[in-house]
Amino acid sequence: MTGPNQTSPEQLPRINRQWFDWFAWYSRKYLARHFRAMRLLKSDAQRAGPDVPLVSYMNHASWWDPLVGLLIAKEFWPNRNHYGAMDREALESYKFFEKIGFFGVDRGTPRGAVQFLKMAQAITSSPANALWMTPQGRFADARERPAELMAGLPQVLSRLTSGVVQPIAIEYVFWDERLPEVLVHLGTTREIASLSRDRSTCQLELSQLLTTAQDELQVAAMQRNPDLFETLIDGGEGMSSIYGWWRSLKLSWKRMPPVSN
């Protein structure tokens, strides 16, 4: 039951599954054109199951984060309804995003904070849903430590009694090819009920979870070893393949019989 100042689940944006799947397909193709690969760190960390409300939160390293998050959602929780906040004015200009789970809030205002908390509570009232957040609230270098989070995420979680939080670390790095790599690590989940009810303490706990995931990803990224990762998207041939092609071309040229006049 919802009170007079609460948002009911029926008032959530109605996700069009065909549009969501199409945009995920398009995003996959788009990333494949701009990155050498998107890779997931192999890990024993337990991922959130399908039977509890899910709150996923990521570090905010780049403009690419929403597309990467969308593909993670599609890959690991394909049957959930995925939601995220967007500036209300921007959403008015791009209504399409409502069809794939974005809801509008007046960012940077007290009213916007209330809007977000109401929507977040409605989203997390069902295990069929997932809420996605970038709680750093700004673009931040992936090496920045600790991961400083704004107060919105602890406020959301303080209203919940069940569900899990899923920290997700993302890096964009250059290895040995012309195009960069997208590296992702799904960190260790945490039961929301096990988090401190004190918001300041909860904020520190969430920061530590994300920082740990980022540290683990950083160590793997520095090794430049694709075998440590599962490849989710292969962007195709890189510069090493071009060099191989060029060597083959030169070898073929040398083997050609001389041209007689």
mmCIF file of C-alpha atoms in Angstrom:
data_model
loop_
_atom_site.group_PDB
_atom_site.id
_atom_site.type_symbol
_atom_site.label_atom_id
_atom_site.label_comp_id
_atom_site.label_asym_id
_atom_site.label_seq_id
_atom_site.Cartn_x
_atom_site.Cartn_y
_atom_site.Cartn_z
ATOM 1 C CA MET A 1 0.000 0.000 0.000
ATOM 2 C CA THR A 2 1.241 3.496 -0.779
ATOM 3 C CA GLY A 3 0.509 6.684 1.103
ATOM 4 C CA PRO A 4 -0.666 9.991 -0.393
ATOM 5 C CA ASN A 5 2.926 11.184 -0.877
ATOM 6 C CA GLN A 6 4.283 7.972 -2.332
ATOM 7 C CA THR A 7 4.612 6.730 -5.878
ATOM 8 C CA SER A 8 2.837 3.472 -6.607
ATOM 9 C CA PRO A 9 4.426 0.804 -8.798
ATOM 10 C CA GLU A 10 1.644 1.443 -11.323
ATOM 11 C CA GLN A 11 2.999 4.993 -11.822
ATOM 12 C CA LEU A 12 6.434 3.828 -12.895
ATOM 13 C CA PRO A 13 7.424 4.319 -16.547
ATOM 14 C CA ARG A 14 6.068 1.448 -18.588
ATOM 15 C CA ILE A 15 9.069 -0.195 -20.200
ATOM 16 C CA ASN A 16 8.601 -1.280 -23.781
ATOM 17 C CA ARG A 17 10.533 -4.535 -23.938
ATOM 18 C CA GLN A 18 10.975 -4.369 -27.711
ATOM 19 C CA TRP A 19 12.423 -0.859 -27.501
ATOM 20 C CA PHE A 20 14.682 -1.881 -24.616
ATOM 21 C CA ASP A 21 15.993 -4.883 -26.537
ATOM 22 C CA TRP A 22 16.496 -2.797 -29.679
ATOM 23 C CA PHE A 23 18.414 -0.105 -27.809
ATOM 24 C CA ALA A 24 20.569 -2.751 -26.132
ATOM 25 C CA TRP A 25 21.298 -4.225 -29.576
ATOM 26 C CA TYR A 26 22.141 -0.782 -30.953
ATOM 27 C CA SER A 27 24.343 0.041 -27.944
ATOM 28 C CA ARG A 28 26.212 -3.217 -28.394
ATOM 29 C CA LYS A 29 26.946 -2.396 -32.029
ATOM 30 C CA TYR A 30 27.891 1.173 -31.140
ATOM 31 C CA LEU A 31 30.393 0.109 -28.479
ATOM 32 C CA ALA A 32 31.839 -2.503 -30.822
ATOM 33 C CA ARG A 33 32.671 0.273 -33.294
ATOM 34 C CA HIS A 34 34.417 2.443 -30.713
ATOM 35 C CA PHE A 35 36.169 -0.086 -28.450
ATOM 36 C CA ARG A 36 38.460 -3.036 -28.986
ATOM 37 C CA ALA A 37 36.363 -5.088 -26.563
ATOM 38 C CA MET A 38 34.127 -4.987 -23.512
ATOM 39 C CA ARG A 39 35.423 -7.433 -20.924
ATOM 40 C CA LEU A 40 34.140 -8.703 -17.565
ATOM 41 C CA LEU A 41 36.663 -9.616 -14.876
ATOM 42 C CA LYS A 42 36.430 -13.300 -13.970
ATOM 43 C CA SER A 43 35.574 -13.462 -10.289
ATOM 44 C CA ASP A 44 34.120 -15.664 -7.579
ATOM 45 C CA ALA A 45 32.040 -12.751 -6.283
ATOM 46 C CA GLN A 46 28.383 -13.665 -5.916
ATOM 47 C CA ARG A 47 26.032 -11.806 -8.241
ATOM 48 C CA ALA A 48 22.565 -10.672 -7.301
ATOM 49 C CA GLY A 49 19.917 -13.327 -7.856
ATOM 50 C CA PRO A 50 16.539 -12.811 -9.534
ATOM 51 C CA ASP A 51 14.314 -13.103 -6.477
ATOM 52 C CA VAL A 52 15.102 -9.900 -4.550
ATOM 53 C CA PRO A 53 14.991 -6.163 -5.325
ATOM 54 C CA LEU A 54 18.268 -4.998 -6.836
ATOM 55 C CA VAL A 55 20.094 -1.678 -6.522
ATOM 56 C CA SER A 56 23.137 -1.497 -8.802
ATOM 57 C CA TYR A 57 25.603 1.353 -8.438
ATOM 58 C CA MET A 58 28.646 2.170 -10.550
ATOM 59 C CA ASN A 59 31.566 4.524 -10.482
ATOM 60 C CA HIS A 60 31.073 7.337 -12.995
ATOM 61 C CA ALA A 61 34.172 7.406 -15.176
ATOM 62 C CA SER A 62 32.812 8.370 -18.574
ATOM 63 C CA TRP A 63 30.009 9.439 -20.873
ATOM 64 C CA TRP A 64 29.840 5.785 -21.916
ATOM 65 C CA ASP A 65 28.676 4.556 -18.492
ATOM 66 C CA PRO A 66 24.907 4.424 -19.228
ATOM 67 C CA LEU A 67 25.447 2.322 -22.356
ATOM 68 C CA VAL A 68 27.806 -0.006 -20.511
ATOM 69 C CA GLY A 69 25.318 -0.290 -17.643
ATOM 70 C CA LEU A 70 22.520 -1.089 -20.082
ATOM 71 C CA LEU A 71 24.528 -3.931 -21.592
ATOM 72 C CA ILE A 72 25.420 -5.300 -18.159
ATOM 73 C CA ALA A 73 21.727 -5.231 -17.254
ATOM 74 C CA LYS A 74 20.796 -7.056 -20.443
ATOM 75 C CA GLU A 75 23.577 -9.628 -20.027
ATOM 76 C CA PHE A 76 23.083 -10.607 -16.381
ATOM 77 C CA TRP A 77 19.511 -9.646 -15.449
ATOM 78 C CA PRO A 78 17.601 -9.870 -18.752
ATOM 79 C CA ASN A 79 14.206 -10.488 -17.172
ATOM 80 C CA ARG A 80 14.177 -7.520 -14.802
ATOM 81 C CA ASN A 81 12.731 -4.072 -15.394
ATOM 82 C CA HIS A 82 15.661 -1.650 -15.206
ATOM 83 C CA TYR A 83 15.219 1.990 -14.146
ATOM 84 C CA GLY A 84 17.452 5.027 -13.864
ATOM 85 C CA ALA A 85 17.037 8.750 -13.222
ATOM 86 C CA MET A 86 17.416 11.429 -15.892
ATOM 87 C CA ASP A 87 17.119 15.205 -15.864
ATOM 88 C CA ARG A 88 13.448 16.037 -16.369
ATOM 89 C CA GLU A 89 14.034 18.692 -19.038
ATOM 90 C CA ALA A 90 16.283 16.361 -21.013
ATOM 91 C CA LEU A 91 13.707 13.595 -20.763
ATOM 92 C CA GLU A 92 11.030 15.939 -22.112
ATOM 93 C CA SER A 93 13.196 16.418 -25.190
ATOM 94 C CA TYR A 94 13.951 12.716 -25.573
ATOM 95 C CA LYS A 95 10.753 10.931 -24.578
ATOM 96 C CA PHE A 96 12.070 7.712 -26.080
ATOM 97 C CA PHE A 97 14.138 7.128 -22.942
ATOM 98 C CA GLU A 98 10.963 6.690 -20.888
ATOM 99 C CA LYS A 99 10.253 3.580 -22.962
ATOM 100 C CA ILE A 100 13.506 1.974 -21.810
ATOM 101 C CA GLY A 101 13.199 2.770 -18.096
ATOM 102 C CA PHE A 102 14.342 6.340 -17.447
ATOM 103 C CA PHE A 103 12.294 8.613 -15.199
ATOM 104 C CA GLY A 104 12.575 12.379 -14.854
ATOM 105 C CA VAL A 105 13.689 14.329 -11.785
ATOM 106 C CA ASP A 106 14.483 18.003 -11.256
ATOM 107 C CA ARG A 107 18.186 17.618 -10.602
ATOM 108 C CA GLY A 108 19.912 19.759 -8.006
ATOM 109 C CA THR A 109 16.705 20.774 -6.232
ATOM 110 C CA PRO A 110 14.962 19.625 -3.028
ATOM 111 C CA ARG A 111 11.937 18.752 -5.130
ATOM 112 C CA GLY A 112 14.096 16.569 -7.351
ATOM 113 C CA ALA A 113 15.469 14.716 -4.328
ATOM 114 C CA VAL A 114 11.935 13.959 -3.139
ATOM 115 C CA GLN A 115 10.906 12.849 -6.631
ATOM 116 C CA PHE A 116 13.846 10.498 -6.836
ATOM 117 C CA LEU A 117 13.258 8.937 -3.425
ATOM 118 C CA LYS A 118 9.586 8.305 -4.225
ATOM 119 C CA MET A 119 10.416 6.655 -7.520
ATOM 120 C CA ALA A 120 13.247 4.639 -5.989
ATOM 121 C CA GLN A 121 10.964 3.289 -3.278
ATOM 122 C CA ALA A 122 8.361 2.250 -5.859
ATOM 123 C CA ILE A 123 10.993 0.576 -8.040
ATOM 124 C CA THR A 124 12.548 -1.402 -5.216
ATOM 125 C CA SER A 125 9.191 -2.598 -3.907
ATOM 126 C CA SER A 126 9.291 -5.471 -6.408
ATOM 127 C CA PRO A 127 11.948 -8.146 -7.026
ATOM 128 C CA ALA A 128 11.154 -7.810 -10.736
ATOM 129 C CA ASN A 129 12.836 -4.395 -10.789
ATOM 130 C CA ALA A 130 16.336 -2.974 -10.582
ATOM 131 C CA LEU A 131 17.413 0.593 -9.822
ATOM 132 C CA TRP A 132 20.644 1.872 -11.369
ATOM 133 C CA MET A 133 22.665 4.728 -9.911
ATOM 134 C CA THR A 134 25.977 6.562 -10.367
ATOM 135 C CA PRO A 135 26.159 7.964 -6.818
ATOM 136 C CA GLN A 136 29.414 9.856 -7.270
ATOM 137 C CA GLY A 137 27.216 12.481 -8.889
ATOM 138 C CA ARG A 138 29.969 13.626 -11.270
ATOM 139 C CA PHE A 139 32.553 12.260 -13.641
ATOM 140 C CA ALA A 140 35.442 10.926 -11.564
ATOM 141 C CA ASP A 141 38.725 9.348 -12.582
ATOM 142 C CA ALA A 142 38.615 5.581 -12.068
ATOM 143 C CA ARG A 143 41.797 5.835 -9.950
ATOM 144 C CA GLU A 144 40.294 8.305 -7.474
ATOM 145 C CA ARG A 145 40.297 6.821 -3.967
ATOM 146 C CA PRO A 146 38.236 6.383 -1.981
ATOM 147 C CA ALA A 147 35.082 6.397 -4.085
ATOM 148 C CA GLU A 148 33.211 9.370 -2.633
ATOM 149 C CA LEU A 149 29.453 8.881 -2.820
ATOM 150 C CA MET A 150 26.654 11.389 -2.432
ATOM 151 C CA ALA A 151 23.910 10.922 0.134
ATOM 152 C CA GLY A 152 21.170 9.757 -2.254
ATOM 153 C CA LEU A 153 22.068 6.065 -2.261
ATOM 154 C CA PRO A 154 22.095 5.662 1.558
ATOM 155 C CA GLN A 155 18.782 7.521 1.708
ATOM 156 C CA VAL A 156 17.247 5.081 -0.753
ATOM 157 C CA LEU A 157 18.572 2.037 1.081
ATOM 158 C CA SER A 158 17.489 3.316 4.491
ATOM 159 C CA ARG A 159 13.876 2.919 3.342
ATOM 160 C CA LEU A 160 14.324 -0.718 2.323
ATOM 161 C CA THR A 161 14.240 -3.850 4.434
ATOM 162 C CA SER A 162 15.098 -6.396 1.739
ATOM 163 C CA GLY A 163 17.103 -6.655 -1.438
ATOM 164 C CA VAL A 164 20.762 -6.448 -2.392
ATOM 165 C CA VAL A 165 23.190 -3.800 -3.571
ATOM 166 C CA GLN A 166 25.542 -4.607 -6.443
ATOM 167 C CA PRO A 167 28.696 -2.475 -6.770
ATOM 168 C CA ILE A 168 30.037 -2.289 -10.323
ATOM 169 C CA ALA A 169 33.482 -0.975 -11.257
ATOM 170 C CA ILE A 170 34.209 0.287 -14.779
ATOM 171 C CA GLU A 171 37.458 1.356 -16.436
ATOM 172 C CA TYR A 172 38.285 2.503 -19.956
ATOM 173 C CA VAL A 173 41.904 1.658 -20.756
ATOM 174 C CA PHE A 174 44.312 1.349 -23.646
ATOM 175 C CA TRP A 175 46.227 -1.899 -23.892
ATOM 176 C CA ASP A 176 48.099 -2.934 -27.046
ATOM 177 C CA GLU A 177 45.633 -1.914 -29.728
ATOM 178 C CA ARG A 178 44.512 1.318 -31.351
ATOM 179 C CA LEU A 179 41.101 1.253 -29.670
ATOM 180 C CA PRO A 180 40.503 1.236 -25.897
ATOM 181 C CA GLU A 181 39.031 -1.530 -23.777
ATOM 182 C CA VAL A 182 35.932 -1.376 -21.571
ATOM 183 C CA LEU A 183 36.683 -3.328 -18.397
ATOM 184 C CA VAL A 184 33.916 -4.216 -15.940
ATOM 185 C CA HIS A 185 33.915 -5.910 -12.552
ATOM 186 C CA LEU A 186 30.792 -6.976 -10.681
ATOM 187 C CA GLY A 187 31.908 -6.620 -7.083
ATOM 188 C CA THR A 188 30.673 -8.422 -4.002
ATOM 189 C CA THR A 189 26.965 -7.969 -3.320
ATOM 190 C CA ARG A 190 25.648 -6.985 0.083
ATOM 191 C CA GLU A 191 22.283 -7.623 1.685
ATOM 192 C CA ILE A 192 20.583 -4.305 2.291
ATOM 193 C CA ALA A 193 19.390 -5.509 5.693
ATOM 194 C CA SER A 194 23.029 -5.964 6.753
ATOM 195 C CA LEU A 195 23.955 -2.328 6.090
ATOM 196 C CA SER A 196 24.031 0.183 8.912
ATOM 197 C CA ARG A 197 20.831 2.124 9.536
ATOM 198 C CA ASP A 198 22.967 5.175 10.232
ATOM 199 C CA ARG A 199 23.202 6.946 6.879
ATOM 200 C CA SER A 200 26.726 8.261 7.343
ATOM 201 C CA THR A 201 27.996 4.813 8.282
ATOM 202 C CA CYS A 202 26.022 3.251 5.435
ATOM 203 C CA GLN A 203 27.601 5.736 3.037
ATOM 204 C CA LEU A 204 31.066 4.632 4.148
ATOM 205 C CA GLU A 205 30.138 0.955 3.794
ATOM 206 C CA LEU A 206 28.896 1.487 0.247
ATOM 207 C CA SER A 207 31.973 3.514 -0.627
ATOM 208 C CA GLN A 208 34.202 0.707 0.625
ATOM 209 C CA LEU A 209 32.330 -1.904 -1.423
ATOM 210 C CA LEU A 210 32.791 0.124 -4.597
ATOM 211 C CA THR A 211 36.393 1.034 -3.786
ATOM 212 C CA THR A 212 37.242 -2.648 -3.268
ATOM 213 C CA ALA A 213 35.694 -3.542 -6.629
ATOM 214 C CA GLN A 214 37.657 -0.745 -8.310
ATOM 215 C CA ASP A 215 40.907 -1.871 -6.682
ATOM 216 C CA GLU A 216 40.372 -5.453 -7.870
ATOM 217 C CA LEU A 217 39.651 -4.264 -11.401
ATOM 218 C CA GLN A 218 42.658 -1.944 -11.418
ATOM 219 C CA VAL A 219 45.041 -4.767 -10.477
ATOM 220 C CA ALA A 220 43.702 -6.902 -13.331
ATOM 221 C CA ALA A 221 43.707 -4.005 -15.814
ATOM 222 C CA MET A 222 47.391 -3.317 -15.182
ATOM 223 C CA GLN A 223 48.267 -6.882 -16.206
ATOM 224 C CA ARG A 224 46.888 -6.317 -19.730
ATOM 225 C CA ASN A 225 45.858 -9.962 -19.893
ATOM 226 C CA PRO A 226 42.561 -10.725 -21.679
ATOM 227 C CA ASP A 227 42.586 -14.226 -20.159
ATOM 228 C CA LEU A 228 41.642 -12.675 -16.813
ATOM 229 C CA PHE A 229 38.388 -11.506 -18.381
ATOM 230 C CA GLU A 230 35.320 -12.843 -20.114
ATOM 231 C CA THR A 231 34.808 -11.050 -23.424
ATOM 232 C CA LEU A 232 31.262 -9.696 -23.659
ATOM 233 C CA ILE A 233 31.795 -7.672 -26.843
ATOM 234 C CA ASP A 234 34.542 -8.218 -29.381
ATOM 235 C CA GLY A 235 35.081 -5.080 -31.399
ATOM 236 C CA GLY A 236 37.009 -6.936 -34.075
ATOM 237 C CA GLU A 237 40.513 -6.683 -35.387
ATOM 238 C CA GLY A 238 42.936 -4.281 -33.774
ATOM 239 C CA MET A 239 46.291 -2.911 -34.828
ATOM 240 C CA SER A 240 48.117 -6.185 -34.217
ATOM 241 C CA SER A 241 45.920 -7.759 -36.889
ATOM 242 C CA ILE A 242 46.721 -4.882 -39.225
ATOM 243 C CA TYR A 243 50.426 -5.416 -38.645
ATOM 244 C CA GLY A 244 49.957 -9.109 -39.395
ATOM 245 C CA TRP A 245 48.103 -8.260 -42.593
ATOM 246 C CA TRP A 246 50.869 -5.860 -43.617
ATOM 247 C CA ARG A 247 53.565 -8.482 -43.008
ATOM 248 C CA SER A 248 51.621 -11.005 -45.089
ATOM 249 C CA LEU A 249 51.235 -8.468 -47.865
ATOM 250 C CA LYS A 250 54.972 -7.734 -47.934
ATOM 251 C CA LEU A 251 55.782 -11.457 -47.942
ATOM 252 C CA SER A 252 53.407 -12.035 -50.856
ATOM 253 C CA TRP A 253 54.993 -9.142 -52.690
ATOM 254 C CA LYS A 254 58.467 -10.654 -52.287
ATOM 255 C CA ARG A 255 57.226 -13.987 -53.613
ATOM 256 C CA MET A 256 55.765 -12.477 -56.746
ATOM 257 C CA PRO A 257 57.699 -13.324 -59.916
ATOM 258 C CA PRO A 258 59.539 -10.402 -61.456
ATOM 259 C CA VAL A 259 57.660 -8.516 -64.104
ATOM 260 C CA SER A 260 59.305 -8.806 -67.503
ATOM 261 C CA ASN A 261 59.366 -5.872 -69.860
#
